[in-house]
Amino acid sequence: MLMNNKPVTICRCEEVGNKTIEQAIDDGARTVDAVKRATRAGMGLCQGRTCQSLVAALISCKTGQPLANLVPSTSRPPFRPVRLESLAEVGAKLLLEKEADKI
Amino acid sequence: MKKSAQAVIIGGGIIGCAAAYYLAKEIDDVILIEKKCIAGESSGANYGMVWQQTRQDGYDLAAARRSLEIYPQLCREVFDLDIEYEEKGGMTLFFTDLQAEAAKGYVEYKNSLGVPVRLLSGKETRSLEPALSSRVTGSLFCAEEAQLNPFYTTLAFARAAQKEGATIYQGVEVLSINLDRGAVCSISTSEGKIFTNHVINAAGSWAGTVGAMVGLKVPVFPHRLQSLVTEQIPKLLTRTIQGSRIARTSEEAAKTFQYAYDTTGGNRPCINQQPPAECIIESSLFYAKPTVNGNIVLGTACDFAGYNRETSYEALAVIAHMAKMIIPRLKDVNIIRSWANFDPWTADGIPIVGETGVKGFFIAAGHGTGMSHAPATGEALAGLITGSAAAIPLGEANINRFTGYREEC
Ligand SMILES: Cc1cc2nc3c(=O)[nH]c(=O)nc-3n(C[C@H](O)[C@H](O)[C@H](O)COP(=O)(O)OP(=O)(O)OC[C@H]3O[C@@H](n4cnc5c(N)ncnc54)[C@H](O)[C@@H]3O)c2cc1C
Ligand code: FES
């Protein structure tokens, strides 16, 4: 994938290219999570489902760490994007049950 | 790994990185050791508010005001990275007329401390933030407050420290601290031993564990805060806003603007004091932070759950409900992620900064608002260690304010 030195997009959601990610690795990022924090790769709509294995491969490639050690960054709920309103309805009910007076 | 250093800082959050920068300017051989990665905990997971209106009179406010003074200069002269520092002012919303009444006294008090906070009507508030609902009856606005990208800011401090000659090890854990006749002489890490006479405990919510390595109780506890983030949307908010708890009686209204978790009742806190039991629904304020990328970060739900970093459906639902009530247009927006992290907590809401009964062992931890304190903390701590004049006095933040501290050492 990086044979011909042409820049490629690694994270499509956040439009992060391999150069940016390689720079982050050069600056000391050694895990998928560290790269995510430094470059936003993995923070997009798909939450890294598309790009994280590529990020792991890049780290492995540049640092020599075995790919198996590069556990993917923790995936956090919601596992699919969810409309705020559907969560809010649950919240309103909970507050009613607890008679909590909250805006 | 290096075998010796003049000073070793434990923790690569904003406090450790700021301390590393200020120390490395003054002395050679500064080492920072971070168990995970730079800004891997609280310092990479917060809202980036640099505020003064919510700070307590004394050390807390002095550190925030000093930091507001230093940040612009750091951005101009030191940082080689854009930390997205924006002086947009901070806004605290309220929702009843009783609160508007209580806010008047609060503004007078804050102004007497030199905090330029102003009272805005509901209409004035919405002219600044048109997306806010008509439930907002007014706000406290302080123009001299800023917001920043917490991750980039921590990284910028780390890079500035390295430029000044500091060495940073990530993925290395400090396991023990060794004393010789009561004074720090070396530390043992997962990668080997380093000889040093100065150790700075900047381990945030883990400061207690590090304190125990020299036999000290350091009463800092992890306060779990849960947050949500939306997809990227066209601009909806200009600045970070804070909500308040709704108040329907004058007694409640009078408490609207008490921020500190002061569980001490105005007394000196006790070294053995534990965090109170707390219900997520009762205790948490609302926050909304527009990021430069167009996502909006929403919070918060707070509780004490040890080091459990899971999010709960209940907490996220309550945050979403508050968000919809305060910013109605958010209702159709997608939530893409949630997370929980720990805000270092102390019984009186003031961090613990300064020297201790163990020679060579310093603490800079327990910051509930470390983004607002870091530059001032780093500067003052470096001054303390190198013996130069202090910009802000540290006395009030020393661990010896806790009753029972002396018996422990
Ligand atoms: C949701 C949320 C929102 C917030 N919003 C704001 C805000 O808007 N403004 C504000 O000013 N503050 C805010 N805060 C508070 C702010 O995040 C903290 O005050 C600040 O990050 C604390 O920094 P720290 O360096 O002390 O701790 P941390 O960032 O937690 O760093 C401590 C580091 O020490 C490391 N460590 C621990 N033990 C060891 C060991 N044995 N060896 C090596 N390393 C070790 C950890 O891995 C960690 O990286 C918020 C906090 C949260 C959770
Ligand atoms: S491709 Fe990276 S977050 Fe979707």
XYZ file of C-alpha atoms and ligand atoms in Angstrom:
569
model
C 0.000 0.000 0.000
C 2.854 2.405 0.640
C 5.260 1.036 -1.911
C 5.249 3.906 -4.348
C 5.429 6.724 -1.792
C 2.218 8.269 -3.089
C 0.163 9.836 -0.318
C -2.957 7.820 0.492
C -5.938 8.553 2.666
C -6.042 6.205 5.620
C -9.064 7.556 7.473
C -11.756 8.497 5.012
C -14.224 9.863 7.536
C -11.760 12.377 8.931
C -9.622 12.704 5.788
C -6.337 11.813 7.405
C -3.500 10.772 5.118
C -0.644 8.355 5.726
C 1.868 11.234 6.012
C 0.066 12.697 9.015
C -0.148 9.305 10.671
C 3.486 8.504 10.005
C 4.447 11.851 11.495
C 2.482 11.014 14.638
C 4.295 7.683 14.895
C 7.622 9.476 14.435
C 6.531 11.817 17.263
C 6.132 8.852 19.588
C 2.612 7.457 19.081
C 2.883 3.685 19.537
C -0.742 2.558 19.754
C -3.861 2.929 17.637
C -5.321 5.025 20.446
C -2.323 7.359 20.554
C -2.505 7.865 16.772
C -6.225 8.534 17.064
C -5.700 11.202 19.673
C -2.900 12.835 17.720
C -4.488 12.831 14.259
C -8.255 12.224 14.629
C -7.938 9.065 12.479
C -10.687 6.828 13.839
C -12.837 9.584 15.295
C -15.160 9.840 12.300
C -18.667 8.677 11.645
C -17.663 5.026 11.301
C -15.622 5.272 14.505
C -12.582 3.639 13.015
C -14.227 0.515 11.667
C -12.703 1.275 8.268
C -9.331 2.760 9.165
C -8.106 1.212 12.387
C -6.606 -1.907 10.879
C -4.712 0.308 8.412
C -3.455 2.476 11.254
C -2.328 -0.635 13.129
C -0.535 -1.861 10.015
C 1.279 1.467 9.645
C 2.423 1.409 13.264
C 3.587 -2.166 12.949
C 5.399 -1.357 9.720
C 7.229 1.658 11.140
C 8.042 0.376 14.607
C 8.423 -3.340 14.065
C 5.840 -4.171 16.740
C 3.943 -7.341 15.836
C 0.512 -6.514 14.476
C -1.123 -8.793 17.028
C 0.110 -6.547 19.864
C -1.613 -3.503 18.452
C -4.974 -4.024 20.071
C -7.541 -1.808 18.436
C -8.539 1.353 20.248
C -11.463 0.817 22.635
C -14.753 0.933 20.821
C -17.317 2.943 22.734
C -21.075 2.852 22.566
C -23.150 3.723 20.616
C -21.917 1.120 18.186
C -23.909 2.793 15.402
C -24.711 6.498 15.243
C -27.940 7.152 17.140
C -30.225 10.199 16.959
C -29.914 12.341 20.046
C -33.668 12.540 20.430
C -34.132 8.799 20.866
C -31.634 8.824 23.745
C -33.213 11.985 25.154
C -36.618 10.305 25.389
C -35.142 7.615 27.593
C -33.516 10.299 29.725
C -36.778 12.190 30.164
C -38.523 9.013 31.353
C -35.759 8.233 33.824
C -35.994 11.707 35.313
C -39.763 11.390 35.618
C -39.407 8.081 37.447
C -36.929 9.586 39.860
C -38.969 12.798 40.117
C -35.740 14.660 39.463
C -36.205 18.291 38.544
C -33.624 18.850 35.909
C -33.781 20.994 32.854
C 16.681 4.313 29.165
C 18.683 6.949 31.028
C 20.173 5.918 34.365
C 19.885 9.202 36.234
C 18.147 12.564 36.209
C 17.965 15.744 38.250
C 14.193 15.402 38.380
C 11.661 12.756 37.365
C 8.033 13.637 36.719
C 5.486 10.831 37.008
C 2.515 11.325 34.661
C 2.193 12.677 31.128
C -1.046 14.603 31.506
C -1.302 18.363 31.200
C 0.127 18.900 34.689
C 3.159 16.643 34.211
C 3.892 18.027 30.747
C 3.598 21.665 31.872
C 5.840 20.910 34.857
C 8.348 19.197 32.539
C 8.477 22.249 30.298
C 9.021 24.780 33.094
C 11.533 22.577 34.889
C 13.510 21.760 31.759
C 13.904 25.484 31.118
C 15.719 25.779 34.432
C 17.585 22.512 34.940
C 19.195 19.761 32.857
C 18.206 16.123 32.861
C 14.479 16.234 33.378
C 12.694 12.950 32.714
C 8.945 12.448 32.347
C 7.524 8.953 32.647
C 4.061 8.106 31.367
C 2.432 4.723 31.750
C 0.163 5.001 28.678
C 0.690 7.879 26.250
C 0.800 11.666 26.483
C -2.712 12.909 27.328
C -3.900 9.308 27.458
C -6.184 9.982 30.435
C -8.087 13.001 31.727
C -5.963 15.507 29.829
C -7.086 14.086 26.498
C -10.709 13.612 27.481
C -11.929 16.965 28.791
C -13.772 20.038 27.513
C -10.783 22.370 27.339
C -12.350 25.260 29.204
C -9.944 27.790 30.689
C -12.332 29.522 33.057
C -12.157 31.805 36.062
C -15.828 32.493 36.922
C -16.190 29.092 38.579
C -12.937 29.165 40.554
C -12.770 29.591 44.330
C -11.172 32.646 45.899
C -7.502 32.078 46.786
C -5.061 29.679 45.159
C -7.660 28.227 42.787
C -8.575 31.589 41.264
C -4.988 32.880 41.268
C -3.811 29.838 39.298
C -6.615 30.180 36.754
C -6.005 33.897 36.253
C -2.259 33.418 35.924
C -2.845 30.669 33.343
C -5.176 32.898 31.324
C -2.318 35.395 31.296
C 0.340 32.888 30.202
C -1.468 30.831 27.532
C -1.503 33.530 24.818
C 2.217 34.044 25.305
C 2.891 30.299 25.109
C 0.881 30.171 21.868
C 2.877 33.027 20.384
C 6.349 32.140 21.563
C 6.629 28.544 22.665
C 4.172 26.050 21.192
C 4.976 24.661 17.743
C 1.459 23.308 17.389
C -1.885 25.091 17.073
C -3.712 24.367 20.327
C -6.941 25.970 19.053
C -6.840 28.550 21.828
C -9.828 30.843 21.459
C -10.755 33.689 23.794
C -14.468 33.478 23.225
C -15.606 33.928 26.784
C -17.433 31.476 28.998
C -21.149 31.297 29.694
C -23.126 29.736 32.548
C -26.825 29.364 31.817
C -29.708 29.396 34.266
C -33.366 28.664 33.861
C -35.534 30.463 36.434
C -36.107 34.073 37.500
C -35.051 33.167 41.032
C -31.669 32.195 39.665
C -31.397 35.493 37.782
C -31.967 37.227 41.124
C -29.335 35.087 42.888
C -26.918 35.728 40.033
C -26.816 39.466 40.855
C -25.174 38.894 44.223
C -22.816 36.359 42.722
C -21.692 38.815 40.035
C -20.985 41.476 42.670
C -18.960 39.020 44.706
C -16.969 37.817 41.686
C -16.332 41.361 40.503
C -14.940 42.206 43.938
C -12.395 39.415 43.377
C -11.426 40.902 40.022
C -13.342 38.419 37.864
C -15.017 40.420 35.087
C -18.196 38.342 34.924
C -21.446 39.998 33.744
C -25.107 39.147 34.052
C -26.926 38.728 30.730
C -30.687 38.531 30.202
C -32.224 35.636 28.293
C -32.422 37.808 25.208
C -28.821 38.970 25.440
C -27.731 35.387 25.971
C -29.549 34.239 22.837
C -28.117 37.087 20.804
C -24.694 35.590 21.555
C -25.856 31.969 21.187
C -28.992 31.869 19.012
C -29.354 28.077 19.265
C -30.239 28.232 22.970
C -33.810 27.486 23.947
C -36.224 30.049 25.372
C -36.023 28.148 28.697
C -32.770 29.992 29.315
C -33.690 33.006 31.444
C -30.178 34.434 31.509
C -26.516 33.701 31.933
C -23.289 34.713 33.547
C -20.817 35.711 30.904
C -17.113 36.267 31.377
C -15.348 37.551 28.280
C -11.906 36.847 29.722
C -12.150 33.090 29.449
C -10.924 30.765 26.768
C -11.250 27.311 25.311
C -8.598 25.079 23.796
C -7.984 21.631 22.403
C -6.874 19.691 25.492
C -5.037 16.963 23.621
C -3.009 19.349 21.444
C -2.244 21.557 24.430
C -0.808 18.650 26.415
C 1.178 17.518 23.400
C 2.423 21.080 22.812
C 3.745 21.220 26.392
C 5.402 17.819 25.930
C 7.114 18.961 22.746
C 8.179 22.252 24.306
C 9.673 20.277 27.215
C 11.596 18.049 24.809
C 12.921 21.124 23.017
C 14.219 22.357 26.364
C 16.038 19.060 26.779
C 13.563 16.922 28.726
C 13.332 13.204 27.944
C 9.891 11.615 27.761
C 9.244 7.883 28.083
C 5.769 6.677 27.116
C 4.476 3.208 27.836
C 6.674 3.027 30.946
C 5.204 2.651 34.413
C 6.743 3.810 37.680
C 6.539 0.857 40.060
C 8.262 2.090 43.205
C 10.185 4.981 44.669
C 13.220 4.260 46.789
C 14.257 6.334 49.784
C 17.590 6.714 51.474
C 17.362 8.024 55.052
C 13.953 9.519 54.343
C 14.914 11.248 51.088
C 14.125 10.231 47.500
C 17.130 8.540 45.866
C 15.778 6.560 42.893
C 12.723 5.164 41.164
C 12.098 1.738 39.677
C 10.127 1.516 36.460
C 8.921 -1.253 34.190
C 12.035 -0.538 32.085
C 14.655 -0.124 34.787
C 15.939 2.097 37.555
C 16.651 5.839 37.467
C 18.662 7.624 40.151
C 17.240 11.010 41.125
C 16.757 13.249 44.150
C 13.547 14.902 42.931
C 10.316 13.132 42.063
C 7.110 14.933 41.098
C 3.873 13.043 41.509
C 1.758 14.339 38.600
C -0.235 11.139 38.289
C -3.657 12.816 38.310
C -6.303 10.400 39.591
C -3.565 7.852 40.387
C -1.708 10.239 42.701
C -2.748 8.142 45.699
C -1.032 5.053 44.322
C 2.150 6.996 43.631
C 2.000 8.673 47.065
C 1.793 5.263 48.708
C 5.165 4.418 47.114
C 6.785 6.773 49.656
C 4.355 5.932 52.435
C 2.191 9.045 52.056
C -1.567 9.272 51.818
C -2.417 11.538 48.897
C -6.193 12.041 49.060
C -7.017 12.303 45.353
C -9.904 10.224 43.992
C -11.113 9.472 40.459
C -14.361 11.333 39.751
C -15.928 9.624 36.755
C -17.360 11.962 34.124
C -19.284 10.666 31.113
C -19.561 12.486 27.810
C -21.096 12.142 24.357
C -19.986 13.519 21.049
C -22.118 14.372 18.035
C -21.317 13.960 14.384
C -19.873 17.018 12.622
C -22.582 19.584 11.978
C -22.725 23.151 10.649
C -21.941 25.714 13.326
C -24.515 25.737 16.089
C -22.625 27.159 19.058
C -19.794 29.675 19.248
C -18.418 28.949 22.689
C -18.430 26.345 25.411
C -21.439 26.685 27.667
C -22.146 25.385 31.127
C -25.624 24.766 32.474
C -26.690 25.005 36.088
C -29.069 22.881 38.132
C -32.571 24.180 37.803
C -33.697 26.006 40.957
C -37.318 26.627 41.922
C -36.877 27.939 45.468
C -34.699 30.790 46.697
C -32.621 28.363 48.764
C -31.898 26.293 45.696
C -31.268 29.429 43.654
C -28.713 30.654 46.172
C -26.793 27.413 45.676
C -26.844 27.641 41.891
C -23.384 29.081 41.622
C -21.545 26.930 44.135
C -19.210 24.816 42.110
C -16.691 23.337 44.484
C -17.388 19.915 45.851
C -16.527 21.275 49.236
C -17.376 18.360 51.492
C -15.499 19.933 54.370
C -18.151 22.414 55.478
C -15.554 25.185 55.505
C -13.225 23.247 57.834
C -9.826 21.880 56.976
C -10.319 18.676 55.034
C -9.207 15.426 56.611
C -6.608 13.206 55.006
C -8.945 10.224 55.367
C -12.008 11.912 53.881
C -13.666 9.794 51.185
C -15.733 11.115 48.290
C -19.464 11.375 49.010
C -21.977 8.940 47.565
C -23.391 10.672 44.567
C -26.273 10.142 42.193
C -25.556 10.898 38.568
C -28.918 12.498 38.045
C -28.724 14.815 41.024
C -25.208 16.059 40.731
C -24.209 16.758 37.183
C -24.100 20.030 35.313
C -24.605 20.336 31.578
C -21.756 21.198 29.229
C -21.646 21.698 25.488
C -18.384 22.301 23.719
C -18.250 23.086 20.004
C -14.991 21.694 18.626
C -13.047 23.266 15.798
C -13.945 20.262 13.629
C -17.679 20.783 13.997
C -18.476 18.028 16.495
C -20.194 19.030 19.711
C -19.069 17.420 22.939
C -21.877 17.038 25.469
C -21.644 16.251 29.150
C -21.787 15.428 31.870
C -22.775 12.714 34.285
C -20.572 12.433 37.366
C -20.118 9.786 39.993
C -17.476 7.905 41.954
C -17.047 4.414 40.589
C -13.412 3.659 41.285
C -11.463 3.273 38.066
C -14.395 1.887 36.105
C -14.356 3.675 32.768
C -17.539 2.272 31.355
C -20.361 4.540 30.283
C -23.924 3.841 31.365
C -27.039 4.049 29.250
C -28.824 5.950 32.022
C -26.135 8.612 32.215
C -25.930 9.122 28.465
C -29.708 9.373 28.224
C -29.838 12.083 30.870
C -27.110 14.054 29.091
C -29.034 13.745 25.815
C -32.201 14.942 27.521
C -30.474 18.026 28.945
C -28.926 18.734 25.555
C -32.296 18.612 23.808
C -33.925 20.904 26.374
C -31.162 23.501 26.229
C -30.234 23.307 22.539
C -33.386 22.016 20.810
C -31.811 21.785 17.373
C -29.535 19.041 18.592
C -32.419 16.589 18.650
C -31.921 15.429 15.061
C -28.170 15.187 15.310
C -26.406 11.828 15.539
C -24.394 10.764 18.557
C -21.315 8.897 17.361
C -19.365 8.103 20.509
C -19.388 8.246 24.280
C -16.634 7.944 26.842
C -15.886 8.146 30.531
C -12.774 9.476 32.165
C -11.655 10.580 35.597
C -11.430 14.084 36.883
C -8.970 14.088 39.794
C -10.995 14.994 42.893
C -10.069 16.361 46.336
C -12.362 16.988 49.313
C -12.087 20.784 49.192
C -11.901 21.136 45.416
C -8.348 22.492 45.516
C -5.441 20.599 43.961
C -2.472 19.414 46.001
C 0.709 21.170 44.891
C 4.052 21.535 46.615
C 6.641 19.768 48.743
C 5.866 17.053 51.294
C 7.312 15.551 54.462
C 9.446 13.262 52.303
C 12.536 15.093 51.114
C 12.624 15.344 47.328
C 9.029 14.172 46.864
C 6.708 16.783 45.371
C 3.037 16.605 44.429
C 1.130 18.325 41.613
C -2.130 16.421 41.414
C -5.808 16.508 42.249
C -6.693 19.133 39.669
C -10.413 19.322 38.999
C -9.694 21.883 36.295
C -6.184 21.164 35.185
C -6.505 22.897 31.817
C -7.212 26.135 33.676
C -4.335 25.577 36.100
C -1.508 23.888 34.203
C 0.720 26.775 33.080
C 0.568 28.444 36.497
C 1.115 25.116 38.285
C 4.105 24.175 36.152
C 5.649 27.593 36.583
C 5.157 27.681 40.355
C 6.394 24.141 40.886
C 9.543 24.752 38.851
C 10.098 27.887 40.943
C 9.728 25.903 44.140
C 12.203 23.238 43.051
C 14.810 25.604 41.628
C 14.352 28.226 44.331
C 13.263 31.111 42.109
C 10.557 33.642 42.944
C 6.956 32.395 42.746
C 4.364 34.079 40.539
C 1.629 32.617 42.711
C 2.102 31.425 46.283
C 1.632 27.678 46.680
C 1.098 27.557 50.440
C -2.664 27.103 50.342
C -2.345 24.129 47.987
C 0.099 22.157 50.142
C -0.885 18.713 51.339
C -0.354 19.805 54.945
C -3.725 21.589 54.852
C -5.285 18.154 55.440
C -5.735 17.307 59.093
C -4.001 14.056 59.938
C -1.350 14.601 57.289
C 1.522 14.850 59.770
C 0.639 11.652 61.565
C 0.809 9.899 58.238
C 4.399 10.832 57.469
C -15.078 15.059 30.998
C -14.108 16.004 31.632
C -14.198 17.357 31.337
C -13.301 18.256 31.898
N -13.351 19.555 31.495
C -12.388 20.418 31.900
C -12.356 21.748 31.406
O -13.167 22.131 30.566
N -11.392 22.588 31.866
C -10.454 22.182 32.783
O -9.620 22.994 33.158
N -10.443 20.918 33.233
C -11.386 20.027 32.819
N -11.373 18.740 33.275
C -10.334 18.352 34.223
C -9.019 18.049 33.523
O -9.205 17.083 32.536
C -8.021 17.563 34.567
O -7.928 18.498 35.606
C -6.613 17.384 33.995
O -6.638 16.663 32.806
C -5.724 16.687 35.004
O -4.458 16.531 34.459
P -3.367 15.636 35.133
O -2.139 15.791 34.335
O -3.309 15.935 36.574
O -3.977 14.141 35.062
P -4.041 13.081 33.846
O -4.288 13.729 32.563
O -4.986 12.017 34.267
O -2.573 12.518 33.797
C -2.033 11.660 34.761
C -1.154 10.666 34.034
O -0.390 9.907 34.956
C -0.172 8.632 34.395
N 0.241 7.712 35.455
C -0.488 7.312 36.525
N 0.226 6.447 37.292
C 1.435 6.303 36.690
C 2.610 5.530 36.988
N 2.683 4.739 38.071
N 3.669 5.608 36.140
C 3.616 6.397 35.039
N 2.526 7.148 34.715
C 1.460 7.100 35.523
C -1.517 8.293 33.774
O -1.400 7.300 32.789
C -1.956 9.650 33.228
O -1.659 9.816 31.863
C -12.304 17.805 32.782
C -12.220 16.451 33.093
C -13.101 15.547 32.536
C -12.974 14.081 32.863
S -12.447 5.857 8.275
Fe -11.517 6.578 10.064
S -13.214 6.970 11.340
Fe -14.144 6.237 9.569
